[in-house]
Coordinates of C-alpha atoms in Angstrom, one line a residue:
M187 CA 215.1 19.1 59.4
A188 CA 213.6 16.2 61.3
W189 CA 210.4 14.8 60.0
A190 CA 207.4 15.4 62.2
L191 CA 203.9 13.9 61.7
S192 CA 201.9 17.1 61.2
Y193 CA 198.2 17.4 62.0
D194 CA 197.3 17.8 58.3
T195 CA 199.3 14.8 57.3
A196 CA 197.7 12.7 60.1
I197 CA 194.2 13.7 59.0
G198 CA 195.1 12.9 55.4
L199 CA 196.5 9.5 56.3
A200 CA 193.4 8.7 58.4
L201 CA 191.0 9.6 55.6
S202 CA 193.1 7.7 53.1
F203 CA 193.0 4.7 55.4
L204 CA 189.2 4.8 55.5
V205 CA 188.9 5.2 51.7
V206 CA 191.3 2.3 50.9
T207 CA 189.7 0.1 53.5
F208 CA 186.2 0.7 52.2
A209 CA 187.3 0.2 48.6
L210 CA 189.1 -3.0 49.5
Q211 CA 186.0 -4.4 51.1
N212 CA 183.7 -3.2 48.4
F213 CA 181.8 -0.8 50.7
I214 CA 182.2 1.7 47.9
D215 CA 182.1 0.8 44.3
R216 CA 185.7 0.2 43.2
R217 CA 184.6 0.1 39.5
S218 CA 183.5 3.7 39.5
T219 CA 185.7 6.4 38.0
V220 CA 185.5 8.5 41.1
T221 CA 186.7 5.7 43.3
I222 CA 189.5 4.7 41.0
G223 CA 190.6 8.3 40.7
L224 CA 190.5 8.8 44.5
V225 CA 192.5 5.6 45.2
A226 CA 195.0 6.5 42.5
T227 CA 195.5 9.9 44.1
I228 CA 196.1 8.2 47.5
W229 CA 198.5 5.8 45.9
Y230 CA 200.6 8.5 44.3
W231 CA 200.6 10.8 47.4
T232 CA 201.5 8.0 49.9
S233 CA 204.2 6.7 47.5
A234 CA 205.9 10.1 47.4
L235 CA 205.5 10.6 51.1
W236 CA 206.9 7.1 51.8
A237 CA 210.0 7.8 49.6
A238 CA 210.7 11.1 51.3
V239 CA 210.3 9.8 54.9
T240 CA 212.2 6.6 54.2
K241 CA 215.1 8.6 52.7
E242 CA 215.2 10.8 55.7
I243 CA 215.4 7.8 58.1
L244 CA 218.1 6.3 56.0
N245 CA 220.1 9.6 56.2
D246 CA 219.6 9.6 60.0
L247 CA 221.1 6.1 60.3
Q248 CA 223.8 6.5 57.7
Q249 CA 226.6 6.6 60.2
V250 CA 225.2 3.8 62.4
V251 CA 226.2 0.2 61.9
V252 CA 222.8 -1.6 62.1
Y253 CA 222.4 -5.3 62.1
P254 CA 221.4 -7.0 59.9
S255 CA 221.1 -3.8 57.9
T256 CA 219.1 -0.6 57.9
S257 CA 217.3 -1.5 54.7
V258 CA 216.1 -4.8 56.2
W259 CA 214.5 -3.1 59.2
L260 CA 213.0 -0.3 57.0
T261 CA 211.4 -3.0 54.9
F262 CA 210.4 -5.4 57.7
L263 CA 208.9 -3.1 60.3
P264 CA 206.4 -1.4 57.9
Q265 CA 205.6 -4.9 56.5
A266 CA 205.0 -6.1 60.0
L267 CA 202.6 -3.2 60.7
S268 CA 200.8 -4.0 57.4
Y269 CA 200.4 -7.6 58.6
V270 CA 198.8 -6.4 61.8
L271 CA 196.5 -4.1 60.1
V272 CA 195.5 -6.6 57.4
Q273 CA 194.8 -9.3 60.0
A274 CA 192.7 -6.8 62.0
L275 CA 190.7 -6.0 58.9
A276 CA 190.3 -9.7 58.1
I277 CA 189.0 -10.5 61.5
L278 CA 186.6 -7.5 61.3
F279 CA 185.2 -8.5 58.0
G280 CA 185.2 -12.3 58.5
L281 CA 188.1 -13.3 56.2
D282 CA 190.3 -16.2 56.7
L283 CA 193.9 -15.4 55.8
C284 CA 195.6 -18.2 57.8
T285 CA 194.4 -21.2 55.8
G286 CA 197.5 -22.9 54.4
T287 CA 199.9 -20.6 56.3
C288 CA 200.0 -22.1 59.8
F289 CA 200.0 -25.8 59.2
R290 CA 196.3 -25.8 58.4
E291 CA 194.5 -27.1 55.3
K292 CA 196.0 -25.6 52.2
R293 CA 194.0 -23.3 50.0
R294 CA 193.9 -23.5 46.2
N295 CA 196.7 -21.8 44.4
L296 CA 198.7 -21.3 47.6
G297 CA 202.0 -21.5 45.7
M298 CA 201.0 -18.5 43.6
W299 CA 200.4 -16.4 46.8
Q300 CA 203.7 -17.5 48.3
M301 CA 205.6 -16.5 45.2
A302 CA 203.8 -13.1 45.0
G303 CA 204.5 -12.4 48.7
A304 CA 208.2 -13.3 48.4
A305 CA 208.6 -11.1 45.2
Y306 CA 206.7 -8.4 47.0
F307 CA 208.9 -8.3 50.1
F308 CA 212.3 -8.6 48.3
G309 CA 211.2 -6.1 45.6
Q310 CA 210.6 -3.6 48.4
L311 CA 213.9 -4.5 50.1
F312 CA 215.8 -3.8 46.9
T313 CA 213.9 -0.5 46.6
V314 CA 214.9 0.6 50.1
A315 CA 218.5 -0.5 49.6
A316 CA 218.6 1.6 46.3
L317 CA 217.3 4.6 48.2
A318 CA 220.1 4.1 50.8
L319 CA 222.7 4.6 48.1
D320 CA 221.4 7.6 46.1
A321 CA 218.7 10.1 45.7
P322 CA 215.1 9.1 45.0
S323 CA 215.1 10.7 41.6
L324 CA 217.9 8.4 40.4
V325 CA 216.2 5.4 41.9
F326 CA 213.0 6.2 40.1
V327 CA 214.9 6.6 36.8
V328 CA 215.7 2.9 37.0
K329 CA 212.2 2.0 38.3
A330 CA 210.8 3.7 35.3
I331 CA 211.7 0.5 33.4
E332 CA 209.3 -1.5 35.6
P333 CA 206.3 -1.2 33.2
L334 CA 208.4 -2.7 30.4
S335 CA 209.4 -5.7 32.5
T336 CA 205.9 -6.2 33.8
A337 CA 204.4 -6.1 30.3
L338 CA 207.0 -8.6 29.0
L339 CA 206.6 -10.9 32.0
A340 CA 202.8 -10.9 31.5
I341 CA 203.2 -12.7 28.2
P342 CA 204.3 -16.1 29.6
V343 CA 202.6 -15.8 33.0
L344 CA 199.2 -14.5 31.9
H345 CA 199.2 -16.0 28.4
Q346 CA 199.1 -12.5 26.9
T347 CA 199.9 -12.1 23.2
F348 CA 202.8 -9.7 22.4
N349 CA 201.3 -6.4 21.5
V350 CA 203.7 -4.2 19.5
R351 CA 201.7 -1.1 20.0
L352 CA 201.6 -1.7 23.8
F353 CA 205.3 -2.3 23.9
L354 CA 206.1 0.9 22.0
A355 CA 203.6 3.0 24.1
I356 CA 205.3 1.8 27.3
L357 CA 208.7 2.5 25.8
V358 CA 207.7 6.1 24.9
A359 CA 206.4 6.6 28.5
C360 CA 209.5 5.1 30.0
V361 CA 211.8 7.4 27.9
G362 CA 209.7 10.4 29.1
I363 CA 210.0 9.3 32.8
M364 CA 213.8 8.9 32.4
I365 CA 214.1 12.4 30.9
T366 CA 211.9 13.9 33.7
A367 CA 213.9 12.1 36.4
A368 CA 217.3 13.0 35.0
A369 CA 216.3 16.7 34.6
S370 CA 214.9 16.9 38.2
H371 CA 218.2 15.4 39.4
G372 CA 220.2 18.1 37.8
G373 CA 221.2 15.8 34.9
F374 CA 223.2 12.7 35.0
N375 CA 226.4 14.7 35.6
G376 CA 225.1 15.4 39.1
V377 CA 225.0 11.8 40.0
H378 CA 227.6 10.4 42.4
Y379 CA 228.8 7.5 40.3
S380 CA 230.6 5.8 43.2
S381 CA 227.2 4.5 44.4
A382 CA 225.0 5.1 41.3
Y383 CA 225.8 1.9 39.5
M384 CA 225.0 -0.2 42.6
S385 CA 221.8 1.8 43.2
M386 CA 220.8 1.2 39.5
T387 CA 221.4 -2.5 39.9
L388 CA 219.3 -2.7 43.0
G389 CA 216.6 -0.7 41.3
M390 CA 216.5 -3.2 38.4
L391 CA 216.2 -6.1 40.9
A392 CA 213.4 -4.2 42.6
N393 CA 211.7 -4.0 39.2
I394 CA 211.9 -7.7 38.7
G395 CA 210.5 -8.3 42.1
F396 CA 207.5 -6.0 41.7
S397 CA 206.9 -7.2 38.1
S398 CA 206.8 -10.8 39.3
R399 CA 204.4 -9.8 42.2
A400 CA 202.1 -8.0 39.8
C401 CA 201.9 -10.9 37.3
V402 CA 201.6 -13.7 39.9
A403 CA 199.1 -11.7 42.0
K404 CA 197.0 -11.0 39.0
R405 CA 197.0 -14.6 38.0
A406 CA 196.0 -15.6 41.6
L407 CA 193.3 -12.9 41.5
V408 CA 191.9 -14.4 38.3
F409 CA 191.9 -18.0 39.5
D410 CA 191.5 -17.8 43.3
S411 CA 189.7 -14.6 44.4
N412 CA 188.7 -11.3 42.8
E413 CA 188.3 -9.7 46.2
P414 CA 191.1 -7.1 46.7
L415 CA 191.2 -7.3 50.5
E416 CA 191.8 -11.0 50.4
A417 CA 194.4 -10.6 47.7
Y418 CA 196.2 -7.9 49.6
G419 CA 196.0 -9.9 52.8
M420 CA 197.5 -13.0 51.2
C421 CA 200.3 -11.0 49.7
T422 CA 200.9 -9.3 53.0
V423 CA 200.9 -12.6 55.0
F424 CA 203.5 -14.3 52.8
A425 CA 205.6 -11.1 52.4
T426 CA 205.8 -10.9 56.2
Q427 CA 206.7 -14.6 56.4
S428 CA 209.5 -13.9 53.9
G429 CA 210.7 -11.1 56.1
V430 CA 210.6 -13.2 59.3
V431 CA 212.6 -16.0 57.5
L432 CA 215.2 -13.5 56.4
L433 CA 215.6 -12.1 59.9
L434 CA 215.9 -15.5 61.4
V435 CA 218.5 -16.5 58.9
W436 CA 220.6 -13.5 59.6
L437 CA 220.1 -13.6 63.4
I438 CA 221.4 -17.2 63.3
L439 CA 224.0 -16.8 60.6
G440 CA 225.4 -13.5 61.8
R441 CA 225.7 -14.4 65.5
C442 CA 226.7 -18.1 65.2
I443 CA 228.7 -18.2 62.0
L444 CA 229.8 -14.8 61.0
N445 CA 230.1 -13.5 64.6
N446 CA 228.8 -10.2 63.5
A447 CA 228.8 -7.5 66.3
G448 CA 226.4 -5.1 64.6
D449 CA 224.1 -3.0 66.6
M450 CA 220.3 -3.8 66.8
T451 CA 219.5 -1.4 69.6
S452 CA 220.1 1.7 67.4
I453 CA 216.8 0.9 65.6
L454 CA 214.9 0.8 68.9
Q455 CA 216.6 4.1 69.9
H456 CA 215.7 5.8 66.6
L457 CA 212.1 4.5 66.9
S458 CA 211.8 6.1 70.3
Q459 CA 213.3 9.4 69.1
R460 CA 211.4 9.6 65.8
P461 CA 208.1 7.7 66.2
G462 CA 206.3 10.1 63.8
A463 CA 208.7 9.3 61.0
W464 CA 208.5 5.5 61.4
L465 CA 204.7 5.6 61.8
T466 CA 204.4 7.7 58.7
A467 CA 206.7 5.4 56.7
S468 CA 204.7 2.4 57.9
L469 CA 201.2 3.8 57.2
T470 CA 202.1 5.1 53.8
Y471 CA 203.6 1.8 53.0
F472 CA 200.4 0.0 53.9
L473 CA 198.3 2.5 52.0
Y474 CA 200.2 2.7 48.8
Q475 CA 200.7 -1.1 48.6
G476 CA 197.0 -1.6 49.3
S477 CA 196.0 0.9 46.7
S478 CA 198.3 -0.8 44.2
I479 CA 196.7 -4.2 44.8
L480 CA 193.2 -2.6 44.6
L481 CA 193.9 -1.1 41.2
L482 CA 195.6 -4.3 40.0
S483 CA 192.2 -6.1 40.7
C484 CA 190.5 -3.5 38.5
F485 CA 192.8 -3.3 35.5
K486 CA 194.8 -5.5 33.3
V487 CA 198.4 -5.9 34.4
E488 CA 199.7 -3.7 31.5
T489 CA 197.3 -0.9 32.4
H490 CA 198.4 -1.1 36.0
A491 CA 202.0 -0.9 34.8
L492 CA 201.3 2.4 33.0
L493 CA 199.7 3.7 36.2
V494 CA 202.9 2.8 38.0
A495 CA 204.8 4.8 35.3
L496 CA 202.7 7.9 36.0
K497 CA 203.3 7.4 39.7
H498 CA 207.0 7.5 39.2
V499 CA 206.6 10.8 37.4
F500 CA 204.6 12.2 40.3
V501 CA 207.2 11.0 42.8
V502 CA 210.0 12.6 40.9
V503 CA 208.3 15.9 40.3
L504 CA 207.2 16.1 44.0
A505 CA 210.7 15.3 45.2
S506 CA 212.0 18.1 42.9
L507 CA 209.5 20.6 44.4
I508 CA 210.3 19.6 47.9
T509 CA 214.0 20.2 47.3
G510 CA 213.4 23.6 45.7
A511 CA 213.8 22.6 42.1
V512 CA 211.6 24.0 39.3
L513 CA 210.0 22.4 36.3
N514 CA 212.6 23.1 33.6
P515 CA 212.1 22.4 29.8
P516 CA 213.6 18.9 29.9
M517 CA 211.2 17.9 32.6
I518 CA 208.2 19.3 30.7
L519 CA 209.4 17.4 27.6
G520 CA 209.6 14.2 29.7
L521 CA 206.1 14.7 31.1
L522 CA 204.7 15.2 27.5
L523 CA 206.4 12.0 26.4
V524 CA 204.8 10.1 29.3
S525 CA 201.4 11.5 28.5
L526 CA 201.9 10.6 24.8
G527 CA 202.8 7.0 25.7
V528 CA 199.8 6.6 28.0
C529 CA 197.3 8.2 25.6
W530 CA 198.7 6.1 22.7
Y531 CA 198.0 2.9 24.7
L532 CA 194.5 4.1 25.9
S533 CA 193.5 5.0 22.4
S534 CA 194.2 1.5 21.0
P535 CA 191.2 0.2 18.9
E536 CA 189.3 -2.8 20.1
D537 CA 190.7 -5.1 17.5
E538 CA 194.1 -4.8 19.0
D539 CA 193.2 -6.7 22.2
S540 CA 192.5 -3.5 24.2
E541 CA 190.8 -3.6 27.5
K542 CA 187.0 -3.5 27.1
E543 CA 186.1 -4.2 30.8
P544 CA 187.8 -2.7 33.8
I545 CA 187.3 -5.9 35.9
L546 CA 188.5 -9.3 34.9
P547 CA 186.2 -12.3 35.5
T548 CA 186.8 -14.2 38.7
K549 CA 187.7 -17.4 36.9
A550 CA 189.6 -18.0 33.7
D551 CA 188.6 -21.5 32.8
G552 CA 190.6 -21.7 29.6
L553 CA 194.0 -21.3 31.2
E554 CA 196.1 -23.6 33.2
Q555 CA 196.2 -22.8 36.9
S556 CA 199.9 -23.0 37.2
V557 CA 202.9 -20.7 37.1
S558 CA 205.6 -21.1 34.5
Y559 CA 209.0 -22.5 35.6
P560 CA 210.9 -19.5 34.2
L561 CA 208.9 -17.3 36.6
I562 CA 209.6 -19.6 39.5
A563 CA 213.3 -19.3 38.6
V564 CA 213.1 -15.5 38.5
V565 CA 211.4 -15.3 41.9
I566 CA 213.9 -17.7 43.5
S567 CA 216.8 -15.7 42.1
V568 CA 215.4 -12.5 43.5
V569 CA 214.9 -14.1 46.9
G570 CA 218.4 -15.6 46.8
L571 CA 220.0 -12.3 46.0
G572 CA 217.9 -10.5 48.6
T573 CA 218.9 -12.9 51.3
F574 CA 222.5 -11.9 50.8
L575 CA 221.8 -8.2 50.8
P576 CA 222.7 -7.6 54.5
L577 CA 226.3 -8.5 53.6
W578 CA 226.4 -5.1 51.8
H579 CA 225.4 -3.3 55.0
L580 CA 223.0 -1.0 53.1

């Protein structure tokens, strides 16, 4: 059944846009429990809606040879709309997001934002490519490992100390997510292994990209700006630049060197036939990424990772309900394990370096304002692999 942007969904997206915008610009107190709960709800709902609509568009274009690839366009076009919306909000609220990006004077810690934006775009590209190969439930089984990679990456990037209790709590939560996702998928015996391994590999690369974005963006938030709208704007600007560079590389490489005769008009044709689906995918992308950055500015990166874990559970369960599945005993067991892991972390005593304040200080004077070379190598590797992704025609 073709996706249509219903009246109720349109109203929900419009209200969500207002809430996220006001919270990003501090028109409402983002520190309050009510605001955090509302933004988290929008984050979870729009994430699930984005996954469902994106998968449907991928299914529609499955038999069409799109150039450079369907995944590239499904990543770039929502990213481009996010860029337009962020720039409009920046102009409305008097923010300058162009300094250092258009041959103007560089801003402080510009390299951090460039790395965060590149990791952001290519992490999303790998997520879409994984969805092109298999069901969302399998993809989110692999993405359940993202909290682990984020927590471990925060150690060298954010100068965090290794917390055994935190690591074990996230591990328990991830096991619960994997059980839940596998049960909702009908068990791993129901997976099409011809594409499952490639989808799992792409999902792991997406985890690395988003973990890098979370850690680098959090470091930039601490050193450069604690304003979430500016942080989201900078990430969006550089993510869009990464997408433009990727498209230019493949337009030049494919036409002049590879002599690729892939079709680009099919995307325009599908846009004209299914504008509601593309608009929904783009708006939900903007909203769930903006909500993610907003919550990242409010919490430590490990806490944000656990919220990501809960989001994955929500997406898997909602996808199961949409497809007519029911909550079976393995899924309930998985949900209980996830809740146990989260509660274990949240109940950590103060002497175990737990989070005492929801908002980090704007500046961290005791830390060096630089990104470690291993992280630079990780981001470069993700960008390099993502640049060659169109060769797989996903």
